[in-house]
C-alpha cells in the first residue's frame, strides 16, 4: 500500500503532518469490552469538558479552521471531522456506537482532540490512497446514497485512483469508504500539524499499543510531512 500527499497540498499547508497506521486482520465482528469502556469513558469526559463550549474557538480547532481557509474551504460550512464530533457533543448530542474499530478511533480522536480516519484498504483501487486536488474525473458517493457527486476541480480530497474517499480534506467520508464488520485491513491517518505533532505521536503510540499488544496484530506506521510525503508498506 502507498499513501502519498501531493506537493501542492504542502505548498498551501507546509506545516501539515500525518500520523499513519496500517493494521492487518482486525476482527471487526467481535465485541471488545475494553474498546466499549474506552469509548464510553472518553465520550463522557468530552461531554463534561465541552458542554456549551464554542468549539470553533477552541485552541485545538483553530489550526484546522485556518488550514481549511487556506485551502479554499469555508470552515463555517464544512467542519473538519474532529470539530464536527466535538460540536455535536457540546450541544448535548450522543455519538453512536458504530463498530469496534470506528468506536476505537472516535474514542482516541476525542481523547487527543485530533481528526482520525479509518479506511478499508481492500476497497482501495490498486491498493493505494493519496491526498490531492480533485479532477473532473473523480467520483464521490455520500453515505447512504447511490448518487454520484463530482467534487469541484482543485478541491482537496483523499482519493484512491478516481474514487474519492473523503471530500474537503477531513470533512466527510463517503459510502465507498465505509467501515463494515467485514473490514479487516485498515488504513488509519491522523491529520495535524507540526504544532500538535506531540499529540499526534501520543495518539499514534496508544493506538499501536492497543493493536499490537492487546490484540496481537501486525501493524505498520510512520509520519508523513513535506520532507517525507510518501508512506509505503506491504
mmCIF file of C-alpha atoms in Angstrom:
data_model
loop_
_atom_site.group_PDB
_atom_site.id
_atom_site.type_symbol
_atom_site.label_atom_id
_atom_site.label_comp_id
_atom_site.label_asym_id
_atom_site.label_seq_id
_atom_site.Cartn_x
_atom_site.Cartn_y
_atom_site.Cartn_z
ATOM 1 C CA UNK A 1 0.000 0.000 0.000
ATOM 2 C CA UNK A 2 1.164 3.520 -0.824
ATOM 3 C CA UNK A 3 -0.094 6.721 0.795
ATOM 4 C CA UNK A 4 1.192 9.980 -0.610
ATOM 5 C CA UNK A 5 0.432 13.673 -0.367
ATOM 6 C CA UNK A 6 0.536 15.893 -3.449
ATOM 7 C CA UNK A 7 3.206 18.608 -3.387
ATOM 8 C CA UNK A 8 0.624 21.344 -3.958
ATOM 9 C CA UNK A 9 -1.011 20.472 -0.638
ATOM 10 C CA UNK A 10 2.219 21.157 1.234
ATOM 11 C CA UNK A 11 2.686 24.366 -0.726
ATOM 12 C CA UNK A 12 -0.553 25.609 0.849
ATOM 13 C CA UNK A 13 -0.134 23.892 4.234
ATOM 14 C CA UNK A 14 3.644 23.443 4.749
ATOM 15 C CA UNK A 15 3.214 22.552 8.423
ATOM 16 C CA UNK A 16 0.847 19.618 7.756
ATOM 17 C CA UNK A 17 1.744 16.294 9.399
ATOM 18 C CA UNK A 18 0.094 12.881 9.108
ATOM 19 C CA UNK A 19 0.486 10.062 11.605
ATOM 20 C CA UNK A 20 -0.116 6.843 9.661
ATOM 21 C CA UNK A 21 -1.108 3.406 10.927
ATOM 22 C CA UNK A 22 -1.809 0.342 8.789
ATOM 23 C CA UNK A 23 -3.189 -2.739 10.525
ATOM 24 C CA UNK A 24 -3.958 -6.144 9.040
ATOM 25 C CA UNK A 25 -6.503 -8.792 10.079
ATOM 26 C CA UNK A 26 -8.515 -6.757 12.586
ATOM 27 C CA UNK A 27 -11.636 -8.713 13.560
ATOM 28 C CA UNK A 28 -14.426 -6.144 13.440
ATOM 29 C CA UNK A 29 -17.125 -8.713 14.235
ATOM 30 C CA UNK A 30 -16.078 -9.215 17.869
ATOM 31 C CA UNK A 31 -17.270 -7.396 20.952
ATOM 32 C CA UNK A 32 -14.235 -5.896 22.718
ATOM 33 C CA UNK A 33 -15.161 -4.894 26.242
ATOM 34 C CA UNK A 34 -12.066 -2.726 26.674
ATOM 35 C CA UNK A 35 -12.947 -0.765 23.498
ATOM 36 C CA UNK A 36 -16.514 -0.281 24.737
ATOM 37 C CA UNK A 37 -15.152 1.018 28.029
ATOM 38 C CA UNK A 38 -12.637 3.346 26.369
ATOM 39 C CA UNK A 39 -15.332 4.710 24.047
ATOM 40 C CA UNK A 40 -17.744 5.377 26.918
ATOM 41 C CA UNK A 41 -15.095 6.939 29.169
ATOM 42 C CA UNK A 42 -13.762 9.336 26.542
ATOM 43 C CA UNK A 43 -17.251 10.267 25.366
ATOM 44 C CA UNK A 44 -18.340 11.096 28.915
ATOM 45 C CA UNK A 45 -15.151 13.077 29.574
ATOM 46 C CA UNK A 46 -15.717 15.091 26.400
ATOM 47 C CA UNK A 47 -19.339 15.751 27.299
ATOM 48 C CA UNK A 48 -18.224 17.182 30.629
ATOM 49 C CA UNK A 49 -15.378 19.212 29.139
ATOM 50 C CA UNK A 50 -17.157 20.666 26.125
ATOM 51 C CA UNK A 51 -20.733 21.179 27.321
ATOM 52 C CA UNK A 52 -21.964 24.516 25.904
ATOM 53 C CA UNK A 53 -18.440 25.387 24.708
ATOM 54 C CA UNK A 54 -17.944 27.243 21.414
ATOM 55 C CA UNK A 55 -15.861 24.559 19.750
ATOM 56 C CA UNK A 56 -14.800 26.697 16.792
ATOM 57 C CA UNK A 57 -12.949 28.963 19.245
ATOM 58 C CA UNK A 58 -11.043 26.131 20.962
ATOM 59 C CA UNK A 59 -7.230 26.352 20.523
ATOM 60 C CA UNK A 60 -7.058 22.740 19.270
ATOM 61 C CA UNK A 61 -9.546 23.546 16.485
ATOM 62 C CA UNK A 62 -8.222 26.908 15.282
ATOM 63 C CA UNK A 63 -5.301 25.446 13.226
ATOM 64 C CA UNK A 64 -7.735 23.257 11.263
ATOM 65 C CA UNK A 65 -10.067 26.163 10.556
ATOM 66 C CA UNK A 66 -7.107 28.242 9.414
ATOM 67 C CA UNK A 67 -5.868 25.424 7.152
ATOM 68 C CA UNK A 68 -9.348 24.947 5.668
ATOM 69 C CA UNK A 69 -9.465 28.647 4.846
ATOM 70 C CA UNK A 70 -6.061 28.464 3.142
ATOM 71 C CA UNK A 71 -7.336 25.532 1.078
ATOM 72 C CA UNK A 72 -10.384 27.483 -0.052
ATOM 73 C CA UNK A 73 -12.757 25.545 2.236
ATOM 74 C CA UNK A 74 -15.230 27.580 4.307
ATOM 75 C CA UNK A 75 -14.759 26.190 7.861
ATOM 76 C CA UNK A 76 -18.140 27.553 8.955
ATOM 77 C CA UNK A 77 -19.877 25.467 6.298
ATOM 78 C CA UNK A 78 -17.545 22.457 6.192
ATOM 79 C CA UNK A 79 -16.088 21.491 9.569
ATOM 80 C CA UNK A 80 -13.172 19.097 9.919
ATOM 81 C CA UNK A 81 -14.168 15.787 11.465
ATOM 82 C CA UNK A 82 -12.941 16.487 14.990
ATOM 83 C CA UNK A 83 -14.674 19.876 15.109
ATOM 84 C CA UNK A 84 -17.913 18.241 13.941
ATOM 85 C CA UNK A 85 -17.552 15.499 16.576
ATOM 86 C CA UNK A 86 -16.837 17.949 19.393
ATOM 87 C CA UNK A 87 -19.578 20.342 18.270
ATOM 88 C CA UNK A 88 -22.117 17.529 18.382
ATOM 89 C CA UNK A 89 -21.035 16.716 21.931
ATOM 90 C CA UNK A 90 -21.070 20.376 23.034
ATOM 91 C CA UNK A 91 -24.736 20.524 22.018
ATOM 92 C CA UNK A 92 -25.575 17.573 24.258
ATOM 93 C CA UNK A 93 -25.891 15.005 21.488
ATOM 94 C CA UNK A 94 -24.530 11.474 21.778
ATOM 95 C CA UNK A 95 -22.008 9.832 19.474
ATOM 96 C CA UNK A 96 -23.468 6.457 18.480
ATOM 97 C CA UNK A 97 -21.500 3.241 18.707
ATOM 98 C CA UNK A 98 -20.811 2.033 15.147
ATOM 99 C CA UNK A 99 -18.444 -0.936 15.288
ATOM 100 C CA UNK A 100 -15.260 -1.733 17.231
ATOM 101 C CA UNK A 101 -12.623 -0.056 15.048
ATOM 102 C CA UNK A 102 -14.721 3.064 14.431
ATOM 103 C CA UNK A 103 -15.543 3.302 18.150
ATOM 104 C CA UNK A 104 -11.863 2.927 19.000
ATOM 105 C CA UNK A 105 -10.968 5.646 16.506
ATOM 106 C CA UNK A 106 -13.623 8.001 17.849
ATOM 107 C CA UNK A 107 -12.561 7.328 21.439
ATOM 108 C CA UNK A 108 -8.948 8.275 20.735
ATOM 109 C CA UNK A 109 -9.935 11.143 18.451
ATOM 110 C CA UNK A 110 -11.904 12.663 21.335
ATOM 111 C CA UNK A 111 -9.199 11.949 23.890
ATOM 112 C CA UNK A 112 -6.486 13.711 21.902
ATOM 113 C CA UNK A 113 -8.783 16.186 20.108
ATOM 114 C CA UNK A 114 -7.445 15.198 16.694
ATOM 115 C CA UNK A 115 -9.132 14.099 13.454
ATOM 116 C CA UNK A 116 -8.630 10.404 12.795
ATOM 117 C CA UNK A 117 -9.993 8.460 9.837
ATOM 118 C CA UNK A 118 -10.412 4.738 9.265
ATOM 119 C CA UNK A 119 -10.403 3.375 5.698
ATOM 120 C CA UNK A 120 -10.790 -0.155 4.342
ATOM 121 C CA UNK A 121 -7.657 -0.926 2.311
ATOM 122 C CA UNK A 122 -9.429 -3.743 0.484
ATOM 123 C CA UNK A 123 -11.665 -1.103 -1.113
ATOM 124 C CA UNK A 124 -8.701 0.886 -2.456
ATOM 125 C CA UNK A 125 -8.142 0.833 -6.201
ATOM 126 C CA UNK A 126 -4.675 -0.678 -6.798
ATOM 127 C CA UNK A 127 -4.275 -0.667 -3.017
ATOM 128 C CA UNK A 128 -3.230 2.995 -2.845
ATOM 129 C CA UNK A 129 -4.582 6.281 -1.471
ATOM 130 C CA UNK A 130 -3.473 9.895 -1.697
ATOM 131 C CA UNK A 131 -4.308 13.442 -0.717
ATOM 132 C CA UNK A 132 -4.533 15.599 -3.815
ATOM 133 C CA UNK A 133 -6.544 18.116 -5.778
ATOM 134 C CA UNK A 134 -9.700 16.737 -7.387
ATOM 135 C CA UNK A 135 -10.101 16.461 -11.145
ATOM 136 C CA UNK A 136 -13.236 16.317 -13.308
ATOM 137 C CA UNK A 137 -12.976 12.517 -13.446
ATOM 138 C CA UNK A 138 -13.222 11.960 -9.687
ATOM 139 C CA UNK A 139 -16.410 10.494 -8.218
ATOM 140 C CA UNK A 140 -17.840 10.555 -4.694
ATOM 141 C CA UNK A 141 -20.852 8.757 -3.260
ATOM 142 C CA UNK A 142 -22.175 10.189 0.047
ATOM 143 C CA UNK A 143 -23.002 7.918 2.987
ATOM 144 C CA UNK A 144 -26.270 6.076 2.497
ATOM 145 C CA UNK A 145 -26.619 7.179 -1.112
ATOM 146 C CA UNK A 146 -26.120 5.747 -4.574
ATOM 147 C CA UNK A 147 -25.944 9.105 -6.331
ATOM 148 C CA UNK A 148 -22.560 10.108 -7.709
ATOM 149 C CA UNK A 149 -21.126 13.534 -6.937
ATOM 150 C CA UNK A 150 -18.196 15.173 -8.675
ATOM 151 C CA UNK A 151 -16.073 17.376 -6.415
ATOM 152 C CA UNK A 152 -15.055 20.740 -7.780
ATOM 153 C CA UNK A 153 -11.760 20.633 -9.643
ATOM 154 C CA UNK A 154 -8.996 21.585 -7.240
ATOM 155 C CA UNK A 155 -10.897 20.505 -4.114
ATOM 156 C CA UNK A 156 -8.629 18.703 -1.637
ATOM 157 C CA UNK A 157 -9.599 15.045 -1.333
ATOM 158 C CA UNK A 158 -8.488 11.680 -0.049
ATOM 159 C CA UNK A 159 -8.711 9.536 -3.178
ATOM 160 C CA UNK A 160 -7.920 6.058 -4.419
ATOM 161 C CA UNK A 161 -7.463 6.446 -8.166
ATOM 162 C CA UNK A 162 -10.651 8.309 -9.252
ATOM 163 C CA UNK A 163 -12.683 7.181 -6.244
ATOM 164 C CA UNK A 164 -12.980 9.897 -3.599
ATOM 165 C CA UNK A 165 -12.799 8.544 -0.073
ATOM 166 C CA UNK A 166 -13.060 11.861 1.799
ATOM 167 C CA UNK A 167 -14.117 15.256 0.473
ATOM 168 C CA UNK A 168 -12.658 18.606 1.531
ATOM 169 C CA UNK A 169 -9.665 17.003 3.243
ATOM 170 C CA UNK A 170 -11.126 15.772 6.565
ATOM 171 C CA UNK A 171 -14.729 16.903 6.129
ATOM 172 C CA UNK A 172 -16.765 13.898 5.009
ATOM 173 C CA UNK A 173 -16.041 10.258 4.219
ATOM 174 C CA UNK A 174 -18.184 8.568 1.574
ATOM 175 C CA UNK A 175 -20.087 5.347 1.014
ATOM 176 C CA UNK A 176 -17.077 3.723 -0.644
ATOM 177 C CA UNK A 177 -15.004 4.429 2.445
ATOM 178 C CA UNK A 178 -17.481 2.933 4.896
ATOM 179 C CA UNK A 179 -16.119 0.574 7.532
ATOM 180 C CA UNK A 180 -18.260 -2.539 7.993
ATOM 181 C CA UNK A 181 -17.965 -5.625 10.171
ATOM 182 C CA UNK A 182 -16.237 -7.269 7.195
ATOM 183 C CA UNK A 183 -13.435 -4.677 7.159
ATOM 184 C CA UNK A 184 -10.157 -6.231 8.310
ATOM 185 C CA UNK A 185 -7.239 -4.402 6.651
ATOM 186 C CA UNK A 186 -7.232 -0.775 7.673
ATOM 187 C CA UNK A 187 -5.510 2.499 6.820
ATOM 188 C CA UNK A 188 -5.740 4.991 9.694
ATOM 189 C CA UNK A 189 -4.480 8.566 9.196
ATOM 190 C CA UNK A 190 -4.224 11.157 11.959
ATOM 191 C CA UNK A 191 -4.266 14.616 10.376
ATOM 192 C CA UNK A 192 -2.488 17.517 12.025
ATOM 193 C CA UNK A 193 0.369 19.964 12.027
ATOM 194 C CA UNK A 194 3.882 20.425 13.355
ATOM 195 C CA UNK A 195 2.317 22.412 16.202
ATOM 196 C CA UNK A 196 0.441 19.366 17.530
ATOM 197 C CA UNK A 197 2.913 16.691 16.409
ATOM 198 C CA UNK A 198 3.466 15.547 20.005
ATOM 199 C CA UNK A 199 -0.244 14.800 20.378
ATOM 200 C CA UNK A 200 -0.289 13.023 17.013
ATOM 201 C CA UNK A 201 2.544 10.768 18.175
ATOM 202 C CA UNK A 202 0.847 10.142 21.535
ATOM 203 C CA UNK A 203 -2.376 9.058 19.828
ATOM 204 C CA UNK A 204 -0.445 7.012 17.292
ATOM 205 C CA UNK A 205 1.536 5.259 20.032
ATOM 206 C CA UNK A 206 -1.555 4.463 22.106
ATOM 207 C CA UNK A 207 -3.364 3.001 19.107
ATOM 208 C CA UNK A 208 -0.296 0.993 18.067
ATOM 209 C CA UNK A 209 -0.004 -0.349 21.612
ATOM 210 C CA UNK A 210 -3.652 -1.457 21.599
ATOM 211 C CA UNK A 211 -3.415 -3.100 18.184
ATOM 212 C CA UNK A 212 -0.079 -4.836 18.794
ATOM 213 C CA UNK A 213 -0.121 -5.669 22.472
ATOM 214 C CA UNK A 214 -3.834 -6.015 23.277
ATOM 215 C CA UNK A 215 -4.880 -7.632 20.000
ATOM 216 C CA UNK A 216 -1.603 -9.153 18.721
ATOM 217 C CA UNK A 217 -1.994 -7.672 15.242
ATOM 218 C CA UNK A 218 0.505 -6.784 12.534
ATOM 219 C CA UNK A 219 0.986 -3.005 12.432
ATOM 220 C CA UNK A 220 2.983 -0.657 10.194
ATOM 221 C CA UNK A 221 3.278 3.026 10.973
ATOM 222 C CA UNK A 222 5.055 6.236 10.063
ATOM 223 C CA UNK A 223 4.939 10.025 9.782
ATOM 224 C CA UNK A 224 4.279 11.874 6.525
ATOM 225 C CA UNK A 225 5.180 15.538 6.063
ATOM 226 C CA UNK A 226 6.566 17.878 3.398
ATOM 227 C CA UNK A 227 10.028 16.315 3.738
ATOM 228 C CA UNK A 228 8.664 12.778 3.607
ATOM 229 C CA UNK A 229 5.461 12.931 1.503
ATOM 230 C CA UNK A 230 5.030 9.181 0.941
ATOM 231 C CA UNK A 231 4.392 6.133 3.141
ATOM 232 C CA UNK A 232 4.844 2.636 1.711
ATOM 233 C CA UNK A 233 4.069 -0.708 3.321
ATOM 234 C CA UNK A 234 3.453 -4.256 2.114
#
